[in-house]
Amino acid sequence: EAQVTQNPRYLITVTGKKLTVTCSQNMNHEYMSWYRQDPGLGLRQIYYSMNVEVTDKGDVPEGYKVSRKEKRNFPLILESPSPNQTSLYFCASSTGQKNNSPLHFGNGTRLTVT
Amino acid sequence: AQSVSQHNHHVILSEAASLELGCNYSYGGTVNLFWYVQYPGQHLQLLLKYFSGDPLVKGIKGFEAEFIKSKFSFNLRKPSVQWSDTAEYFCAVTRNSGGYQKVTFGIGTKLQVIP
């Protein structure tokens, strides 16, 4: 089954404790991206990747890192999480080469930073 | 900068009522338009998309949207909503940027359908 898999689904952590949210897709998609969803703000892009070893900042990259060592994986890293990063995070992928290719989303990771 | 505006942030309808959710975008070049739906506790799923041809596009579950280029709009419609349509709806616009798609989402419209 074609899917985008994120782990974990729920995560509670404390300020400053490094964490990684994993994302994996099995559709051989070139394009992957991370979004955060906050009430009243919709989805905002954190980072995206056009292909292996190619990543770039989205609209709200501060406090986040990503890597794209393999085509299927695109982990999101919070080196020193802060409470303002409490949010619902979605990973998404698409073929990326054409404007009409839709995004396929993971099930989301609800992160709470205390 | 590209932006997407969704005018209605929270809509409450009774079952069988008609639905229209507004979406306007600001980019003047060639764009592709999408509506995504997020059911409670779930991830976003594609509802419908427009990239060329007939400006009236039909999606899943009886939804349709009309692209009006002169108004920079892509409003979502459904003639008769059901309780199961309760969800949040996101309009999204993509345009080519450096050879790949740049996606911008609206802030979403929460639809609550009352039985």
PDB file of N, CA, C and O in Angstrom, chain A residues 9 31 35 37-43 45 48 50 56 58-59 88 90 94-108, chain B residues 30-32 34 36 38 41-46 49-51 88 90 94-108 110:
ATOM      1  N   ARG A   9       3.389   8.862  16.678  1.00  0.00           N
ATOM      2  CA  ARG A   9       2.144   9.599  16.501  1.00  0.00           C
ATOM      3  C   ARG A   9       1.984  10.664  17.572  1.00  0.00           C
ATOM      4  O   ARG A   9       1.444  11.740  17.324  1.00  0.00           O
ATOM      5  N   TYR A  31      10.051  14.383  -4.046  1.00  0.00           N
ATOM      6  CA  TYR A  31       9.794  15.557  -3.217  1.00  0.00           C
ATOM      7  C   TYR A  31       9.211  15.142  -1.876  1.00  0.00           C
ATOM      8  O   TYR A  31       8.260  14.366  -1.810  1.00  0.00           O
ATOM      9  N   TYR A  35       5.458  19.954   7.463  1.00  0.00           N
ATOM     10  CA  TYR A  35       4.580  21.058   7.796  1.00  0.00           C
ATOM     11  C   TYR A  35       4.246  20.982   9.278  1.00  0.00           C
ATOM     12  O   TYR A  35       4.218  19.914   9.869  1.00  0.00           O
ATOM     13  N   GLN A  37       1.035  22.281  11.773  1.00  0.00           N
ATOM     14  CA  GLN A  37      -0.345  22.765  11.723  1.00  0.00           C
ATOM     15  C   GLN A  37      -0.723  23.320  13.078  1.00  0.00           C
ATOM     16  O   GLN A  37      -0.667  22.618  14.095  1.00  0.00           O
ATOM     17  N   ASP A  38      -1.089  24.588  13.095  1.00  0.00           N
ATOM     18  CA  ASP A  38      -1.467  25.267  14.329  1.00  0.00           C
ATOM     19  C   ASP A  38      -2.817  25.940  14.144  1.00  0.00           C
ATOM     20  O   ASP A  38      -3.117  26.451  13.046  1.00  0.00           O
ATOM     21  N   PRO A  39      -3.639  25.969  15.181  1.00  0.00           N
ATOM     22  CA  PRO A  39      -4.979  26.572  15.067  1.00  0.00           C
ATOM     23  C   PRO A  39      -4.905  28.011  14.561  1.00  0.00           C
ATOM     24  O   PRO A  39      -4.145  28.821  15.066  1.00  0.00           O
ATOM     25  N   GLY A  40      -5.721  28.295  13.557  1.00  0.00           N
ATOM     26  CA  GLY A  40      -5.771  29.653  13.019  1.00  0.00           C
ATOM     27  C   GLY A  40      -4.648  30.004  12.064  1.00  0.00           C
ATOM     28  O   GLY A  40      -4.669  31.080  11.462  1.00  0.00           O
ATOM     29  N   LEU A  41      -3.684  29.103  11.918  1.00  0.00           N
ATOM     30  CA  LEU A  41      -2.541  29.389  11.042  1.00  0.00           C
ATOM     31  C   LEU A  41      -2.446  28.409   9.882  1.00  0.00           C
ATOM     32  O   LEU A  41      -1.594  28.569   9.002  1.00  0.00           O
ATOM     33  N   GLY A  42      -3.256  27.377   9.890  1.00  0.00           N
ATOM     34  CA  GLY A  42      -3.225  26.407   8.807  1.00  0.00           C
ATOM     35  C   GLY A  42      -1.938  25.598   8.811  1.00  0.00           C
ATOM     36  O   GLY A  42      -1.345  25.343   9.853  1.00  0.00           O
ATOM     37  N   LEU A  43      -1.520  25.200   7.626  1.00  0.00           N
ATOM     38  CA  LEU A  43      -0.278  24.437   7.474  1.00  0.00           C
ATOM     39  C   LEU A  43       0.831  25.361   7.011  1.00  0.00           C
ATOM     40  O   LEU A  43       0.674  26.089   6.033  1.00  0.00           O
ATOM     41  N   GLN A  45       4.952  25.417   5.964  1.00  0.00           N
ATOM     42  CA  GLN A  45       6.041  24.529   5.563  1.00  0.00           C
ATOM     43  C   GLN A  45       7.304  24.825   6.367  1.00  0.00           C
ATOM     44  O   GLN A  45       7.718  25.979   6.489  1.00  0.00           O
ATOM     45  N   TYR A  48      11.729  21.455   3.020  1.00  0.00           N
ATOM     46  CA  TYR A  48      11.380  20.559   1.940  1.00  0.00           C
ATOM     47  C   TYR A  48      12.653  20.006   1.307  1.00  0.00           C
ATOM     48  O   TYR A  48      13.749  20.524   1.517  1.00  0.00           O
ATOM     49  N   MET A  50      13.902  18.363  -2.530  1.00  0.00           N
ATOM     50  CA  MET A  50      13.568  18.032  -3.919  1.00  0.00           C
ATOM     51  C   MET A  50      14.107  16.674  -4.331  1.00  0.00           C
ATOM     52  O   MET A  50      13.619  16.064  -5.272  1.00  0.00           O
ATOM     53  N   ASP A  56      15.911  22.389   1.565  1.00  0.00           N
ATOM     54  CA  ASP A  56      15.849  23.848   1.626  1.00  0.00           C
ATOM     55  C   ASP A  56      14.810  24.284   2.635  1.00  0.00           C
ATOM     56  O   ASP A  56      13.897  23.505   2.991  1.00  0.00           O
ATOM     57  N   GLY A  58      11.672  26.109   4.338  1.00  0.00           N
ATOM     58  CA  GLY A  58      10.330  26.541   3.999  1.00  0.00           C
ATOM     59  C   GLY A  58      10.050  27.885   4.638  1.00  0.00           C
ATOM     60  O   GLY A  58      10.937  28.734   4.734  1.00  0.00           O
ATOM     61  N   ASP A  59       8.832  28.059   5.108  1.00  0.00           N
ATOM     62  CA  ASP A  59       8.429  29.351   5.673  1.00  0.00           C
ATOM     63  C   ASP A  59       8.782  29.510   7.141  1.00  0.00           C
ATOM     64  O   ASP A  59       8.956  30.631   7.614  1.00  0.00           O
ATOM     65  N   LEU A  88       1.154  20.138  15.744  1.00  0.00           N
ATOM     66  CA  LEU A  88       0.869  18.912  15.007  1.00  0.00           C
ATOM     67  C   LEU A  88       1.706  18.958  13.724  1.00  0.00           C
ATOM     68  O   LEU A  88       1.596  19.905  12.948  1.00  0.00           O
ATOM     69  N   PHE A  90       3.122  17.296  10.109  1.00  0.00           N
ATOM     70  CA  PHE A  90       2.820  16.390   9.006  1.00  0.00           C
ATOM     71  C   PHE A  90       3.987  16.339   8.033  1.00  0.00           C
ATOM     72  O   PHE A  90       4.541  17.358   7.645  1.00  0.00           O
ATOM     73  N   SER A  94       5.536  13.920  -2.759  1.00  0.00           N
ATOM     74  CA  SER A  94       4.908  13.906  -4.084  1.00  0.00           C
ATOM     75  C   SER A  94       5.986  13.646  -5.111  1.00  0.00           C
ATOM     76  O   SER A  94       7.179  13.653  -4.789  1.00  0.00           O
ATOM     77  N   THR A  95       5.557  13.454  -6.356  1.00  0.00           N
ATOM     78  CA  THR A  95       6.542  13.253  -7.412  1.00  0.00           C
ATOM     79  C   THR A  95       7.361  14.519  -7.604  1.00  0.00           C
ATOM     80  O   THR A  95       8.516  14.466  -7.988  1.00  0.00           O
ATOM     81  N   GLY A  96       6.711  15.653  -7.364  1.00  0.00           N
ATOM     82  CA  GLY A  96       7.442  16.911  -7.323  1.00  0.00           C
ATOM     83  C   GLY A  96       7.793  17.521  -8.654  1.00  0.00           C
ATOM     84  O   GLY A  96       8.083  18.705  -8.739  1.00  0.00           O
ATOM     85  N   GLN A  97       7.767  16.725  -9.701  1.00  0.00           N
ATOM     86  CA  GLN A  97       8.225  17.246 -10.981  1.00  0.00           C
ATOM     87  C   GLN A  97       7.157  18.036 -11.723  1.00  0.00           C
ATOM     88  O   GLN A  97       7.444  18.836 -12.584  1.00  0.00           O
ATOM     89  N   LYS A  98       5.923  17.771 -11.394  1.00  0.00           N
ATOM     90  CA  LYS A  98       4.836  18.448 -12.078  1.00  0.00           C
ATOM     91  C   LYS A  98       3.979  19.176 -11.063  1.00  0.00           C
ATOM     92  O   LYS A  98       3.723  18.695  -9.978  1.00  0.00           O
ATOM     93  N   ASN A  99       3.491  20.340 -11.461  1.00  0.00           N
ATOM     94  CA  ASN A  99       2.695  21.136 -10.536  1.00  0.00           C
ATOM     95  C   ASN A  99       1.398  20.473 -10.140  1.00  0.00           C
ATOM     96  O   ASN A  99       0.816  20.800  -9.117  1.00  0.00           O
ATOM     97  N   ASN A 100       0.919  19.537 -10.969  1.00  0.00           N
ATOM     98  CA  ASN A 100      -0.384  18.964 -10.654  1.00  0.00           C
ATOM     99  C   ASN A 100      -0.286  17.688  -9.839  1.00  0.00           C
ATOM    100  O   ASN A 100      -1.277  16.993  -9.662  1.00  0.00           O
ATOM    101  N   SER A 101       0.881  17.357  -9.366  1.00  0.00           N
ATOM    102  CA  SER A 101       1.002  16.156  -8.539  1.00  0.00           C
ATOM    103  C   SER A 101       0.634  16.491  -7.104  1.00  0.00           C
ATOM    104  O   SER A 101       1.226  17.374  -6.491  1.00  0.00           O
ATOM    105  N   PRO A 102      -0.362  15.818  -6.562  1.00  0.00           N
ATOM    106  CA  PRO A 102      -0.810  16.141  -5.207  1.00  0.00           C
ATOM    107  C   PRO A 102       0.160  15.632  -4.152  1.00  0.00           C
ATOM    108  O   PRO A 102       0.988  14.760  -4.404  1.00  0.00           O
ATOM    109  N   LEU A 103       0.027  16.182  -2.979  1.00  0.00           N
ATOM    110  CA  LEU A 103       0.807  15.738  -1.835  1.00  0.00           C
ATOM    111  C   LEU A 103       0.124  14.555  -1.161  1.00  0.00           C
ATOM    112  O   LEU A 103      -1.103  14.516  -1.037  1.00  0.00           O
ATOM    113  N   HIS A 104       0.931  13.615  -0.725  1.00  0.00           N
ATOM    114  CA  HIS A 104       0.463  12.494   0.075  1.00  0.00           C
ATOM    115  C   HIS A 104       0.975  12.721   1.496  1.00  0.00           C
ATOM    116  O   HIS A 104       2.175  12.865   1.695  1.00  0.00           O
ATOM    117  N   PHE A 105       0.060  12.737   2.445  1.00  0.00           N
ATOM    118  CA  PHE A 105       0.415  13.090   3.814  1.00  0.00           C
ATOM    119  C   PHE A 105       0.523  11.868   4.715  1.00  0.00           C
ATOM    120  O   PHE A 105      -0.196  10.874   4.542  1.00  0.00           O
ATOM    121  N   GLY A 106       1.412  11.986   5.693  1.00  0.00           N
ATOM    122  CA  GLY A 106       1.449  11.019   6.779  1.00  0.00           C
ATOM    123  C   GLY A 106       0.338  11.296   7.774  1.00  0.00           C
ATOM    124  O   GLY A 106      -0.411  12.268   7.625  1.00  0.00           O
ATOM    125  N   ASN A 107       0.235  10.465   8.780  1.00  0.00           N
ATOM    126  CA  ASN A 107      -0.861  10.562   9.747  1.00  0.00           C
ATOM    127  C   ASN A 107      -0.640  11.624  10.811  1.00  0.00           C
ATOM    128  O   ASN A 107      -1.517  11.858  11.637  1.00  0.00           O
ATOM    129  N   GLY A 108       0.523  12.220  10.821  1.00  0.00           N
ATOM    130  CA  GLY A 108       0.757  13.304  11.756  1.00  0.00           C
ATOM    131  C   GLY A 108       1.452  12.860  13.034  1.00  0.00           C
ATOM    132  O   GLY A 108       1.340  11.709  13.459  1.00  0.00           O
TER     133      GLY A 108
ATOM    134  N   THR B  30       0.960  30.966 -13.837  1.00  0.00           N
ATOM    135  CA  THR B  30       0.290  29.667 -13.969  1.00  0.00           C
ATOM    136  C   THR B  30       0.310  28.935 -12.636  1.00  0.00           C
ATOM    137  O   THR B  30       1.356  28.790 -12.019  1.00  0.00           O
ATOM    138  N   VAL B  31      -0.860  28.517 -12.216  1.00  0.00           N
ATOM    139  CA  VAL B  31      -0.964  27.825 -10.936  1.00  0.00           C
ATOM    140  C   VAL B  31      -1.762  26.540 -11.113  1.00  0.00           C
ATOM    141  O   VAL B  31      -2.466  26.357 -12.103  1.00  0.00           O
ATOM    142  N   ASN B  32      -1.625  25.696 -10.151  1.00  0.00           N
ATOM    143  CA  ASN B  32      -2.489  24.530 -10.031  1.00  0.00           C
ATOM    144  C   ASN B  32      -3.148  24.592  -8.666  1.00  0.00           C
ATOM    145  O   ASN B  32      -2.556  25.073  -7.695  1.00  0.00           O
ATOM    146  N   PHE B  34      -5.754  22.993  -5.563  1.00  0.00           N
ATOM    147  CA  PHE B  34      -6.150  21.771  -4.869  1.00  0.00           C
ATOM    148  C   PHE B  34      -7.078  22.119  -3.703  1.00  0.00           C
ATOM    149  O   PHE B  34      -6.982  23.191  -3.115  1.00  0.00           O
ATOM    150  N   TYR B  36      -7.897  20.025  -0.143  1.00  0.00           N
ATOM    151  CA  TYR B  36      -7.637  18.871   0.705  1.00  0.00           C
ATOM    152  C   TYR B  36      -8.661  18.872   1.835  1.00  0.00           C
ATOM    153  O   TYR B  36      -9.104  19.932   2.295  1.00  0.00           O
ATOM    154  N   GLN B  38      -9.439  17.258   5.811  1.00  0.00           N
ATOM    155  CA  GLN B  38      -8.868  16.610   6.987  1.00  0.00           C
ATOM    156  C   GLN B  38     -10.003  16.249   7.933  1.00  0.00           C
ATOM    157  O   GLN B  38     -10.581  17.125   8.598  1.00  0.00           O
ATOM    158  N   GLY B  41      -9.024  14.019  13.506  1.00  0.00           N
ATOM    159  CA  GLY B  41      -8.000  13.076  13.941  1.00  0.00           C
ATOM    160  C   GLY B  41      -7.239  12.398  12.822  1.00  0.00           C
ATOM    161  O   GLY B  41      -6.463  11.468  13.073  1.00  0.00           O
ATOM    162  N   GLN B  42      -7.449  12.841  11.597  1.00  0.00           N
ATOM    163  CA  GLN B  42      -6.788  12.184  10.471  1.00  0.00           C
ATOM    164  C   GLN B  42      -5.849  13.137   9.732  1.00  0.00           C
ATOM    165  O   GLN B  42      -5.779  14.318  10.029  1.00  0.00           O
ATOM    166  N   HIS B  43      -5.155  12.591   8.734  1.00  0.00           N
ATOM    167  CA  HIS B  43      -4.262  13.417   7.936  1.00  0.00           C
ATOM    168  C   HIS B  43      -5.027  14.030   6.762  1.00  0.00           C
ATOM    169  O   HIS B  43      -6.186  13.690   6.515  1.00  0.00           O
ATOM    170  N   LEU B  44      -4.390  14.932   6.082  1.00  0.00           N
ATOM    171  CA  LEU B  44      -5.008  15.559   4.912  1.00  0.00           C
ATOM    172  C   LEU B  44      -5.077  14.578   3.753  1.00  0.00           C
ATOM    173  O   LEU B  44      -4.145  13.816   3.501  1.00  0.00           O
ATOM    174  N   GLN B  45      -6.195  14.659   3.050  1.00  0.00           N
ATOM    175  CA  GLN B  45      -6.392  13.821   1.855  1.00  0.00           C
ATOM    176  C   GLN B  45      -6.840  14.716   0.714  1.00  0.00           C
ATOM    177  O   GLN B  45      -7.548  15.698   0.936  1.00  0.00           O
ATOM    178  N   LEU B  46      -6.453  14.336  -0.480  1.00  0.00           N
ATOM    179  CA  LEU B  46      -6.845  15.106  -1.657  1.00  0.00           C
ATOM    180  C   LEU B  46      -8.338  14.956  -1.933  1.00  0.00           C
ATOM    181  O   LEU B  46      -8.855  13.840  -1.980  1.00  0.00           O
ATOM    182  N   LYS B  49      -8.566  18.450  -7.641  1.00  0.00           N
ATOM    183  CA  LYS B  49      -7.494  19.316  -8.116  1.00  0.00           C
ATOM    184  C   LYS B  49      -7.840  19.855  -9.496  1.00  0.00           C
ATOM    185  O   LYS B  49      -8.612  19.244 -10.246  1.00  0.00           O
ATOM    186  N   TYR B  50      -7.263  20.990  -9.811  1.00  0.00           N
ATOM    187  CA  TYR B  50      -7.396  21.573 -11.143  1.00  0.00           C
ATOM    188  C   TYR B  50      -6.016  21.954 -11.647  1.00  0.00           C
ATOM    189  O   TYR B  50      -5.239  22.598 -10.937  1.00  0.00           O
ATOM    190  N   PHE B  51      -5.722  21.563 -12.906  1.00  0.00           N
ATOM    191  CA  PHE B  51      -4.489  22.049 -13.513  1.00  0.00           C
ATOM    192  C   PHE B  51      -4.695  22.528 -14.938  1.00  0.00           C
ATOM    193  O   PHE B  51      -3.906  23.309 -15.444  1.00  0.00           O
ATOM    194  N   GLU B  88     -12.125  19.617   8.308  1.00  0.00           N
ATOM    195  CA  GLU B  88     -11.486  20.891   7.975  1.00  0.00           C
ATOM    196  C   GLU B  88     -11.022  20.816   6.528  1.00  0.00           C
ATOM    197  O   GLU B  88     -10.479  19.799   6.095  1.00  0.00           O
ATOM    198  N   PHE B  90      -8.902  22.536   3.319  1.00  0.00           N
ATOM    199  CA  PHE B  90      -7.781  23.409   3.000  1.00  0.00           C
ATOM    200  C   PHE B  90      -7.674  23.595   1.487  1.00  0.00           C
ATOM    201  O   PHE B  90      -7.643  22.617   0.733  1.00  0.00           O
ATOM    202  N   THR B  94      -0.287  25.626  -6.078  1.00  0.00           N
ATOM    203  CA  THR B  94       1.098  25.338  -6.404  1.00  0.00           C
ATOM    204  C   THR B  94       1.496  26.108  -7.661  1.00  0.00           C
ATOM    205  O   THR B  94       0.680  26.346  -8.548  1.00  0.00           O
ATOM    206  N   ARG B  95       2.738  26.484  -7.686  1.00  0.00           N
ATOM    207  CA  ARG B  95       3.292  27.094  -8.883  1.00  0.00           C
ATOM    208  C   ARG B  95       4.707  26.594  -9.048  1.00  0.00           C
ATOM    209  O   ARG B  95       5.315  26.128  -8.091  1.00  0.00           O
ATOM    210  N   ASN B  96       5.220  26.692 -10.253  1.00  0.00           N
ATOM    211  CA  ASN B  96       6.560  26.205 -10.503  1.00  0.00           C
ATOM    212  C   ASN B  96       7.585  27.169  -9.929  1.00  0.00           C
ATOM    213  O   ASN B  96       7.511  28.374 -10.163  1.00  0.00           O
ATOM    214  N   SER B  97       8.501  26.632  -9.151  1.00  0.00           N
ATOM    215  CA  SER B  97       9.564  27.460  -8.576  1.00  0.00           C
ATOM    216  C   SER B  97      10.859  26.665  -8.662  1.00  0.00           C
ATOM    217  O   SER B  97      11.039  25.681  -7.952  1.00  0.00           O
ATOM    218  N   GLY B  98      11.746  27.070  -9.529  1.00  0.00           N
ATOM    219  CA  GLY B  98      13.012  26.373  -9.679  1.00  0.00           C
ATOM    220  C   GLY B  98      12.858  24.952 -10.169  1.00  0.00           C
ATOM    221  O   GLY B  98      13.661  24.082  -9.847  1.00  0.00           O
ATOM    222  N   GLY B  99      11.823  24.688 -10.930  1.00  0.00           N
ATOM    223  CA  GLY B  99      11.638  23.378 -11.527  1.00  0.00           C
ATOM    224  C   GLY B  99      10.810  22.409 -10.707  1.00  0.00           C
ATOM    225  O   GLY B  99      10.641  21.252 -11.095  1.00  0.00           O
ATOM    226  N   TYR B 100      10.300  22.838  -9.579  1.00  0.00           N
ATOM    227  CA  TYR B 100       9.422  21.950  -8.825  1.00  0.00           C
ATOM    228  C   TYR B 100       8.294  22.789  -8.255  1.00  0.00           C
ATOM    229  O   TYR B 100       8.260  23.994  -8.387  1.00  0.00           O
ATOM    230  N   GLN B 101       7.365  22.118  -7.617  1.00  0.00           N
ATOM    231  CA  GLN B 101       6.188  22.825  -7.146  1.00  0.00           C
ATOM    232  C   GLN B 101       6.400  23.497  -5.796  1.00  0.00           C
ATOM    233  O   GLN B 101       6.909  22.906  -4.867  1.00  0.00           O
ATOM    234  N   LYS B 102       6.001  24.761  -5.722  1.00  0.00           N
ATOM    235  CA  LYS B 102       5.956  25.503  -4.470  1.00  0.00           C
ATOM    236  C   LYS B 102       4.506  25.507  -4.020  1.00  0.00           C
ATOM    237  O   LYS B 102       3.632  25.976  -4.743  1.00  0.00           O
ATOM    238  N   VAL B 103       4.245  24.970  -2.856  1.00  0.00           N
ATOM    239  CA  VAL B 103       2.878  24.807  -2.372  1.00  0.00           C
ATOM    240  C   VAL B 103       2.585  25.816  -1.271  1.00  0.00           C
ATOM    241  O   VAL B 103       3.383  25.969  -0.346  1.00  0.00           O
ATOM    242  N   THR B 104       1.464  26.477  -1.375  1.00  0.00           N
ATOM    243  CA  THR B 104       1.002  27.362  -0.303  1.00  0.00           C
ATOM    244  C   THR B 104      -0.408  26.961   0.076  1.00  0.00           C
ATOM    245  O   THR B 104      -1.264  26.794  -0.795  1.00  0.00           O
ATOM    246  N   PHE B 105      -0.642  26.816   1.374  1.00  0.00           N
ATOM    247  CA  PHE B 105      -1.955  26.432   1.879  1.00  0.00           C
ATOM    248  C   PHE B 105      -2.694  27.640   2.444  1.00  0.00           C
ATOM    249  O   PHE B 105      -2.083  28.561   2.986  1.00  0.00           O
ATOM    250  N   GLY B 106      -4.005  27.600   2.361  1.00  0.00           N
ATOM    251  CA  GLY B 106      -4.838  28.522   3.110  1.00  0.00           C
ATOM    252  C   GLY B 106      -4.891  28.063   4.563  1.00  0.00           C
ATOM    253  O   GLY B 106      -4.408  26.985   4.901  1.00  0.00           O
ATOM    254  N   ILE B 107      -5.493  28.886   5.422  1.00  0.00           N
ATOM    255  CA  ILE B 107      -5.491  28.543   6.849  1.00  0.00           C
ATOM    256  C   ILE B 107      -6.561  27.518   7.207  1.00  0.00           C
ATOM    257  O   ILE B 107      -6.594  27.041   8.330  1.00  0.00           O
ATOM    258  N   GLY B 108      -7.404  27.181   6.270  1.00  0.00           N
ATOM    259  CA  GLY B 108      -8.382  26.135   6.523  1.00  0.00           C
ATOM    260  C   GLY B 108      -9.752  26.665   6.910  1.00  0.00           C
ATOM    261  O   GLY B 108      -9.870  27.757   7.486  1.00  0.00           O
ATOM    262  N   LYS B 110     -13.127  25.156   8.937  1.00  0.00           N
ATOM    263  CA  LYS B 110     -13.735  24.053   9.685  1.00  0.00           C
ATOM    264  C   LYS B 110     -15.219  24.007   9.371  1.00  0.00           C
ATOM    265  O   LYS B 110     -15.928  24.999   9.574  1.00  0.00           O
TER     266      LYS B 110
END
